[in-house]
Short mmCIF file of C-alpha atoms and ligand atoms in Angstrom, two decimals:
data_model
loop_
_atom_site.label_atom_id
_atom_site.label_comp_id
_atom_site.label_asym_id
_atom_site.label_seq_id
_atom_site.Cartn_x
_atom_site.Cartn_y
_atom_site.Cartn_z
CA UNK A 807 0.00 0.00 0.00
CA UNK A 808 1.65 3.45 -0.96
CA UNK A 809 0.43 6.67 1.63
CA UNK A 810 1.86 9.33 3.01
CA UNK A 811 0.71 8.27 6.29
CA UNK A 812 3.70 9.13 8.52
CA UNK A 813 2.19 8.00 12.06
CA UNK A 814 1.49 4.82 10.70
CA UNK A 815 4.58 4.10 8.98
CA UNK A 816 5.80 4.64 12.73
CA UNK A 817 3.61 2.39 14.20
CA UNK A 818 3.94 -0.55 11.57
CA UNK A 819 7.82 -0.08 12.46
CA UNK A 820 7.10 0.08 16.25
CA UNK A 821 5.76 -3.59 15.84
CA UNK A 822 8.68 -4.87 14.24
CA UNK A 823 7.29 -4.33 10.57
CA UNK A 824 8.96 -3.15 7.71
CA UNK A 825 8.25 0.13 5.61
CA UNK A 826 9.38 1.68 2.49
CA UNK A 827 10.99 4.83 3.40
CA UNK A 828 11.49 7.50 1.14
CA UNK A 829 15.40 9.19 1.20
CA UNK A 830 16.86 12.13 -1.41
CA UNK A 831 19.02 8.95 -2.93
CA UNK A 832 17.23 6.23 -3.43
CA UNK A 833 13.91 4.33 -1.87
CA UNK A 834 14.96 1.96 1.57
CA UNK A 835 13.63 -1.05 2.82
CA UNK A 836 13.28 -0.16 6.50
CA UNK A 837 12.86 -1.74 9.80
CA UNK A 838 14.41 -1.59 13.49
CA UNK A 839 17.83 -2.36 13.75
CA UNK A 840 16.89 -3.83 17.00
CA UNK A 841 14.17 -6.40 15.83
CA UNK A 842 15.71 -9.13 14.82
CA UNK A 843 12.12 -10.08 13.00
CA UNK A 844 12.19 -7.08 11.16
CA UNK A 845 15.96 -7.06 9.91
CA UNK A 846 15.85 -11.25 9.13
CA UNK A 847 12.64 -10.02 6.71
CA UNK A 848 14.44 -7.33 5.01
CA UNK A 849 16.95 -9.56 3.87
CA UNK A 850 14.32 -12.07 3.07
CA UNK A 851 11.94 -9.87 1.08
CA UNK A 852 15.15 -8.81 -0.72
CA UNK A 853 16.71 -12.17 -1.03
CA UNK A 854 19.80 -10.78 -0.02
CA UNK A 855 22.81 -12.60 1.27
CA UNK A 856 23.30 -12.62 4.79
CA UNK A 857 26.57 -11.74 4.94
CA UNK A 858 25.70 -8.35 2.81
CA UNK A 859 25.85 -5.44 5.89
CA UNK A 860 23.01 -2.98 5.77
CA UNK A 861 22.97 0.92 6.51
CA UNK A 862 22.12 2.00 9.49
CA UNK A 863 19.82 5.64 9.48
CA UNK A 864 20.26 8.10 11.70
CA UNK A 865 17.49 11.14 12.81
CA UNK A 866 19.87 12.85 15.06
CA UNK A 867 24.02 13.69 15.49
CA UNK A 868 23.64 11.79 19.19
CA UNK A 869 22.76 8.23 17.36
CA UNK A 870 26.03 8.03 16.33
CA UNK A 871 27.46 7.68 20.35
CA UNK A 872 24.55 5.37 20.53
CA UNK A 873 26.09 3.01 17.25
CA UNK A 874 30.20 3.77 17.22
CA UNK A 875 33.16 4.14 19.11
CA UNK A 876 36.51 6.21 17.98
CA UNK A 877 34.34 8.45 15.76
CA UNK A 878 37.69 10.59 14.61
CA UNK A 879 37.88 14.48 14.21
CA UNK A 880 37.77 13.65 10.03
CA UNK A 881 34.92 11.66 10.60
CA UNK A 882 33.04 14.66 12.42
CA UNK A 883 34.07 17.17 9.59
CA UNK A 884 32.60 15.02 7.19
CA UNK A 885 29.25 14.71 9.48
CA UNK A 886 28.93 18.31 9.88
CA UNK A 887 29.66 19.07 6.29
CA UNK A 888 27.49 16.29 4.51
CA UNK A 889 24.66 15.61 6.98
CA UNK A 890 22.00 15.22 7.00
CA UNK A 891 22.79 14.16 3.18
CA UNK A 892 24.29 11.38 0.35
CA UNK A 893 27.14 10.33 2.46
CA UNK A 894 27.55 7.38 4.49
CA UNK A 895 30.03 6.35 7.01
CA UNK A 896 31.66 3.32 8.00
CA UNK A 897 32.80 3.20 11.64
CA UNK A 898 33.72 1.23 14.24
CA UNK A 899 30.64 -0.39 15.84
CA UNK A 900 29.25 -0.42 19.64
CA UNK A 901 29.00 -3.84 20.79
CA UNK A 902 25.19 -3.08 21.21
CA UNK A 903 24.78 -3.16 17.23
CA UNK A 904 23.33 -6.19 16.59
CA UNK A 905 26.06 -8.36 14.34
CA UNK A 906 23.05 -8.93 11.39
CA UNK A 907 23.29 -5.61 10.64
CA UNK A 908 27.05 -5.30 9.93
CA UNK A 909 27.46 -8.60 8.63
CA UNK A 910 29.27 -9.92 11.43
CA UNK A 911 31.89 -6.91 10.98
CA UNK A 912 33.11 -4.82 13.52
CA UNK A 913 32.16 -1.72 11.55
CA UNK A 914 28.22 -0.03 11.10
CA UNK A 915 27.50 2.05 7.94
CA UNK A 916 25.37 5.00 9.11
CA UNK A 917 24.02 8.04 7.05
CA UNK A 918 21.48 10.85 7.81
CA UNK A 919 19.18 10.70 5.18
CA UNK A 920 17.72 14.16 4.26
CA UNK A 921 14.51 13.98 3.14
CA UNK A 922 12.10 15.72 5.44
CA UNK A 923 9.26 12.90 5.41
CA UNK A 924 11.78 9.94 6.59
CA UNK A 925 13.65 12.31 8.83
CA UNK A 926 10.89 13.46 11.07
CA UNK A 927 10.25 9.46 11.08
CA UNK A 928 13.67 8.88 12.24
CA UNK A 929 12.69 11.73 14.93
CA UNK A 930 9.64 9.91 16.05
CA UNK A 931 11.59 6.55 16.50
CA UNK A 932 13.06 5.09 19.48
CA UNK A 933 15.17 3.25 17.61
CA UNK A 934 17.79 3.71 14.25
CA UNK A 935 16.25 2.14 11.22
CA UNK A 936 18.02 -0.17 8.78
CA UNK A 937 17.41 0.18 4.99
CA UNK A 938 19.09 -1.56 1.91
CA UNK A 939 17.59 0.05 -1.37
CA UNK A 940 14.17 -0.99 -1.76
CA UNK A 941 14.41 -3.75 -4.69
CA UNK A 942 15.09 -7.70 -4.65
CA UNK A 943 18.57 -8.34 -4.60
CA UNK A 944 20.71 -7.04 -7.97
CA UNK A 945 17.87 -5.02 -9.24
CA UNK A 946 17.29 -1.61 -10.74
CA UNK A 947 16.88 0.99 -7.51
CA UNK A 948 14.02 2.43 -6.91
CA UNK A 949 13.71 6.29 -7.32
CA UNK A 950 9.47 6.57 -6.72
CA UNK A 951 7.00 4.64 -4.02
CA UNK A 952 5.63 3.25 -7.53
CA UNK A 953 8.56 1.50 -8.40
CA UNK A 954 8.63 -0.29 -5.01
CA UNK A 955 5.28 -0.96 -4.81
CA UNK A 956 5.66 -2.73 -8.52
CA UNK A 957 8.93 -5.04 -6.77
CA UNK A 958 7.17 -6.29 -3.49
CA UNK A 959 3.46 -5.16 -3.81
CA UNK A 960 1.05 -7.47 -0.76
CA UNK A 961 4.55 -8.93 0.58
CA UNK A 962 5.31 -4.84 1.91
CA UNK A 963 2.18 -3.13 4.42
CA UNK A 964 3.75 0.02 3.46
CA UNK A 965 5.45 1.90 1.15
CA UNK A 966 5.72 5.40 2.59
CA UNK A 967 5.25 8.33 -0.52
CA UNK A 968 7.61 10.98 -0.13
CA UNK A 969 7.82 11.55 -4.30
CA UNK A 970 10.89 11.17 -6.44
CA UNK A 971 14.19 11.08 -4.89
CA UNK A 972 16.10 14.39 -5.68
CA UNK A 973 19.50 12.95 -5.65
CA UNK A 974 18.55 9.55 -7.45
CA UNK A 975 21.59 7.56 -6.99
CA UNK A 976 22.82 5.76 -3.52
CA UNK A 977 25.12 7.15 -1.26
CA UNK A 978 28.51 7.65 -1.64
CA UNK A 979 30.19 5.62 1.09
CA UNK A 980 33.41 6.55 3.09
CA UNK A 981 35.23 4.27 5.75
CA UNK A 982 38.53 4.36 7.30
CA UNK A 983 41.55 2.31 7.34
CA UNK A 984 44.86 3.43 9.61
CA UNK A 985 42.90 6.72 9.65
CA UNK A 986 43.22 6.98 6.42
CA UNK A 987 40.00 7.91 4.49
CA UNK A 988 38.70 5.25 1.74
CA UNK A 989 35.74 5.27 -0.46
CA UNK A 990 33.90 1.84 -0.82
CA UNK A 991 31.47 3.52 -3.36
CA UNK A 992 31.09 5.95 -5.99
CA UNK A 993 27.42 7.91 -5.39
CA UNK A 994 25.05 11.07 -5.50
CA UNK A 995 27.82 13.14 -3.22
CA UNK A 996 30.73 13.70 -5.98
CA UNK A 997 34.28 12.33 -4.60
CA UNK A 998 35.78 15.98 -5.94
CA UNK A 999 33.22 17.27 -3.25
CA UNK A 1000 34.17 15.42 -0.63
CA UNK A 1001 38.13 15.57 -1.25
CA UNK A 1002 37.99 19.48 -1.48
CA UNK A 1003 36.82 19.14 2.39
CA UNK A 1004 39.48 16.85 3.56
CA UNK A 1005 41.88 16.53 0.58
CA UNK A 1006 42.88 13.14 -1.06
CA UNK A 1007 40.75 9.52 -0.64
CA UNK A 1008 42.11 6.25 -1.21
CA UNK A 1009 39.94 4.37 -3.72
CA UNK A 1010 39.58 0.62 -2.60
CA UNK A 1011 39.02 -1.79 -5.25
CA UNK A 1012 36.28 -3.44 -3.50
CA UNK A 1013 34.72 -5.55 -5.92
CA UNK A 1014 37.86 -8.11 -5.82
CA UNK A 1015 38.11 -7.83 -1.69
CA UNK A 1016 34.50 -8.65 -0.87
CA UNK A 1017 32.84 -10.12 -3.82
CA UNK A 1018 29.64 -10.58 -1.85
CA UNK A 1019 28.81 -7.21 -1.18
CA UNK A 1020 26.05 -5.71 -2.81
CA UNK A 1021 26.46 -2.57 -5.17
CA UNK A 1022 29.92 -3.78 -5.27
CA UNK A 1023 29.26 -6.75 -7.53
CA UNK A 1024 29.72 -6.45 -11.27
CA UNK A 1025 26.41 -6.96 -12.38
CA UNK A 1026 24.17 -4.89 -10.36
CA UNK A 1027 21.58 -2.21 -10.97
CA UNK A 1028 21.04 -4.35 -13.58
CA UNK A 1029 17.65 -4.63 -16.44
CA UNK A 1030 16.47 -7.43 -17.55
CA UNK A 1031 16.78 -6.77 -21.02
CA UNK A 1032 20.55 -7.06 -22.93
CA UNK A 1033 22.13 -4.07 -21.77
CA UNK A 1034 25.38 -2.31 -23.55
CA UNK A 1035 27.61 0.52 -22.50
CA UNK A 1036 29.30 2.14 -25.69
CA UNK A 1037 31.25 5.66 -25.86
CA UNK A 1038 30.04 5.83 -29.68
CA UNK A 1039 26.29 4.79 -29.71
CA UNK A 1040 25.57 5.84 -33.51
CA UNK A 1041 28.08 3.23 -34.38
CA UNK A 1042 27.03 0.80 -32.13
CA UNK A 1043 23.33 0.81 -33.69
CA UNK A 1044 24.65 -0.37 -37.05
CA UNK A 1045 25.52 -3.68 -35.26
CA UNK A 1046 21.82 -4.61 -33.96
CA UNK A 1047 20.16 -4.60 -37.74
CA UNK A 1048 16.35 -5.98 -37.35
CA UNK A 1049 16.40 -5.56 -33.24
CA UNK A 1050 14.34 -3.11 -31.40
CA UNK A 1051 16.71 -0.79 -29.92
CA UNK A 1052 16.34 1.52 -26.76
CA UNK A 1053 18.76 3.95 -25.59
CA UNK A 1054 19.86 5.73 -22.70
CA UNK A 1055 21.63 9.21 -23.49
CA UNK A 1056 23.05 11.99 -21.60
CA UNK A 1057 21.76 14.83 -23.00
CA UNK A 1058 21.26 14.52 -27.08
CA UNK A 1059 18.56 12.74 -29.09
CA UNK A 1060 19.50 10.28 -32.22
CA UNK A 1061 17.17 10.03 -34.79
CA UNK A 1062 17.20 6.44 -37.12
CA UNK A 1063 14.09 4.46 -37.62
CA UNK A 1064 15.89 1.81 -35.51
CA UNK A 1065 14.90 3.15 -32.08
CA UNK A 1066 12.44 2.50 -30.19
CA UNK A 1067 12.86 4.51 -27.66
CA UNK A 1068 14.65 6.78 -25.97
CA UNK A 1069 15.75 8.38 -23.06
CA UNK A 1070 17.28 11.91 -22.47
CA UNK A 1071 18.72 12.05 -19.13
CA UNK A 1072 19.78 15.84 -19.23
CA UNK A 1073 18.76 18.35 -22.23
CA UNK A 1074 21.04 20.67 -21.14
CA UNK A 1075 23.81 18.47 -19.99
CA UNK A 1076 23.90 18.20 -16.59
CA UNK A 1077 24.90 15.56 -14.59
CA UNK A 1078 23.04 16.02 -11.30
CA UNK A 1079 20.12 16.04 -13.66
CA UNK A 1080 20.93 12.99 -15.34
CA UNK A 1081 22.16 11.26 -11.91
CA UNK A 1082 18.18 12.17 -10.98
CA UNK A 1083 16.70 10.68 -13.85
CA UNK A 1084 18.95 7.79 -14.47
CA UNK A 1085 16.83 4.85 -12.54
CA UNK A 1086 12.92 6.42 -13.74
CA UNK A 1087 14.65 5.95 -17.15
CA UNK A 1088 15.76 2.59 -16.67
CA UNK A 1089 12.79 1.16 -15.29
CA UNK A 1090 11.15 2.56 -18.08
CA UNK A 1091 13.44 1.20 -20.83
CA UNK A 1092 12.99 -2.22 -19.32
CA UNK A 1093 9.66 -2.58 -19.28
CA UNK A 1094 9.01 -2.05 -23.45
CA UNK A 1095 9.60 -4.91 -25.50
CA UNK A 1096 13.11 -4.24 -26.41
CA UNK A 1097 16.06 -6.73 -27.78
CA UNK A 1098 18.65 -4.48 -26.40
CA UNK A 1099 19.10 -1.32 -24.50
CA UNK A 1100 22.49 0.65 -25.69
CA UNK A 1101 23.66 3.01 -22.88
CA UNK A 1102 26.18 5.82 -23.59
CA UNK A 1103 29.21 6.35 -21.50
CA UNK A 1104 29.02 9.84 -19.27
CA UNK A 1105 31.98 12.05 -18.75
CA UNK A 1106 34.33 10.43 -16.08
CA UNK A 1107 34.06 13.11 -13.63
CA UNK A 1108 31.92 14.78 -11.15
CA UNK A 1109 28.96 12.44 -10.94
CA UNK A 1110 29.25 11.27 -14.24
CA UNK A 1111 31.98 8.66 -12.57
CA UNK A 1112 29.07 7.58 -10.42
CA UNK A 1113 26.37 7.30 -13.28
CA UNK A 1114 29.45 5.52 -15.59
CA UNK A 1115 29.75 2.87 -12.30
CA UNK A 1116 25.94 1.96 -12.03
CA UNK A 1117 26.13 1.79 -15.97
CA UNK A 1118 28.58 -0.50 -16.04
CA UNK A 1119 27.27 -3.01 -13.59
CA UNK A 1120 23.85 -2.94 -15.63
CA UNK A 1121 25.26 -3.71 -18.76
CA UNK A 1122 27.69 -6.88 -17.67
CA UNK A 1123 26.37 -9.69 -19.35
CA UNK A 1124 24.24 -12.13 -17.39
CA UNK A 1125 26.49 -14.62 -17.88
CA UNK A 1126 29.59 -13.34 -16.26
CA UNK A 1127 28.09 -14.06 -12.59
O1 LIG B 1177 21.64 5.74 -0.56
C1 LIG B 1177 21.76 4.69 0.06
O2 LIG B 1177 22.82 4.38 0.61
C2 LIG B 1177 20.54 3.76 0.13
C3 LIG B 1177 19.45 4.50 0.91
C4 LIG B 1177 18.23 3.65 1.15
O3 LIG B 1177 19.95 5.01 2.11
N1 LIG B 1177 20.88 2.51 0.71
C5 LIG B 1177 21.66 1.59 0.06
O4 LIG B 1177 21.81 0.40 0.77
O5 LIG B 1177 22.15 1.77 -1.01
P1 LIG B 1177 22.35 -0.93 0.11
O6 LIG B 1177 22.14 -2.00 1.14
O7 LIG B 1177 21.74 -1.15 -1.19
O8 LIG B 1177 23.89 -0.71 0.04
C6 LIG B 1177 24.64 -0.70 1.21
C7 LIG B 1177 26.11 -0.73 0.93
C8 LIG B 1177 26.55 -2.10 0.50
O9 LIG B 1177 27.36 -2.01 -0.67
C9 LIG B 1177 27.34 -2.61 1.68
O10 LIG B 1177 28.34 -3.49 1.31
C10 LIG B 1177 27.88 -1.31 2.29
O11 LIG B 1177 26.81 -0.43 2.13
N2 LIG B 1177 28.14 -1.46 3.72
C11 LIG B 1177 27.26 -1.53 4.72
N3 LIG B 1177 27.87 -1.73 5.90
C12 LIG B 1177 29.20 -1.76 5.64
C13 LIG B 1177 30.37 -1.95 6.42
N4 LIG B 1177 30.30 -2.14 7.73
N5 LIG B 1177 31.56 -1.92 5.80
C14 LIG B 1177 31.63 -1.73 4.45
N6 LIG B 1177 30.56 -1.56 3.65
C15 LIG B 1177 29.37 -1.59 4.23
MG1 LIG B 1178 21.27 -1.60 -3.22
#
């Protein structure tokens, strides 16, 4: 069911029930870090491994005593600069955070979402709430309550509405290593941002150090329908004679009687646009009857590094998993 109904939302994840909960990134699948009911579903609605660690959401600065210990001085700059906002930290957990959460790690993820629906939740709440993105495991995000309710329909009470997400891709994520700043993945906060606050990041080649963990694996984000990333899409067309062809641009239309359709991410070329639109447009590509979807390669900078990651995980070929 998909309502705006804040106080219920609240009271469905009072009784150890999950809710969708609207963020400025992406749509999460919520439920009490505490409840061991509610956290075992989310990774069953999902079908998600268990060994995947989830992000823990914060209302307030004073959750984080509750959750970490050693927060550094680096780790506050970034709090105060970012938060509430796209970025999420990995520190060192509190005993008291239940080991289902972090995958049996000794570290908890935790962002402060900002999106004024799910934050005055977070307010209301005793408790932190959990939430992976809010689609089964390796799955297009969602970016709208519609798309969620479409993935889990009766098997979800609630799917709270707060509209489109304004960022539209998931959080960039930051942990720490010898005090040393690393980022475990590219998202809606550019790293350029973030390293004109505190100067240089480490980039951690996650993918090969923890295969299992979602967003990190190659084929992610991912349609249903052949998907292929090209710098050169005009060319790439002539190869796929007699298929119907959709395409996912940046920010200028192709005309040949090939296409089906297409998507424009950003008329006038802008990537926090495009970041925005990226998911609606994917959903939409792969629900027409297409052979193939041909996706063109963004600038390598700014968030166009981010869009270029997601876009590269939907287009590996089934087959490589
Ligand atoms: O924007 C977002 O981050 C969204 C919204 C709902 O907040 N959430 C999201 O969650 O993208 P999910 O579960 O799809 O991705 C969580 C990522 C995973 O790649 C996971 O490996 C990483 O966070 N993660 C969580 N805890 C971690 C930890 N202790 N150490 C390293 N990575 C961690
Ligand atoms: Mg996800």
């Amino acid at each position: 069911m998909i309502s705006t109904d804040l106080y219920q939302a609240a009271q469905l994840l009072y009784h150890n029930q999950n809710v969708a909960i609207p963020t400025e990134t992406v749509y999460g699948l919520a439920g009490n870090i505490y409840s061991e009911k509610a956290i075992s579903n989310i990774f069953a609605l999902k079908n998600r491994p268990l060994v995947n660690p989830l992000i823990v959401h914060i209302g307030s600065r004073d959750q984080v005593e509750d959750l970490t210990i050693d927060v550094s001085e680096l780790a506050q700059k970034l709090m105060d600069k970012f938060w509430p906002g796209s970025l999420t930290l990995v520190l060192k957990k509190k005993e008291t955070v239940p080991t289902i959460i972090t995958g049996g790690k000794d570290t908890v993820a935790i962002r402060m979402p900002n999106h004024p629906l799910t934050l005055k939740l977070l307010q209301l709440l005793p408790f932190p709430l959990a939430a992976p993105s809010a689609n089964p495991f390796g799955c297009i995000s969602p970016t709208s309550a519609s798309h969620v309710d479409h993935y889990f329909q009766e098997k979800l009470p609630m799917v709270l509405d707060g509209g489109s997400c304004q960022n539209g891709l998931e959080s960039t994520i930051i942990g720490f290593e010898n005090h040393q700043p690393i980022l475990y993945r590219l998202g809606a906060i550019a790293l350029e941002d973030i390293e004109n606050e505190i100067g240089p990041i480490a980039i951690k080649n996650f993918e090969e150090q923890h295969p299992n963990a979602p967003g990190m694996m190659a084929r992610h984000y991912a349609p249903n329908t052949k998907t292929i990333m090209t710098s050169n899409v005009k060319e790439v067309l002539h190869l796929h004679q007699g298929k119907r062809i959709g395409l996912l641009l940046f920010d200028t239309k192709i005309t040949d009687e090939k296409i089906v359709h297409q998507e424009i991410l950003s008329e006038q070329g802008n990537l926090k646009e495009a970041a925005a639109n990226l998911y609606a447009a994917l959903h939409r590509l792969d629900a027409l009857p297409l052979d193939v979807i041909l996706v063109e390669r963004f600038p390598d900078n700014q968030l166009g590094r981010a869009i270029n990651d997601r876009l590269k995980r939907a287009a590996t070929a089934k087959n490589t998993i």
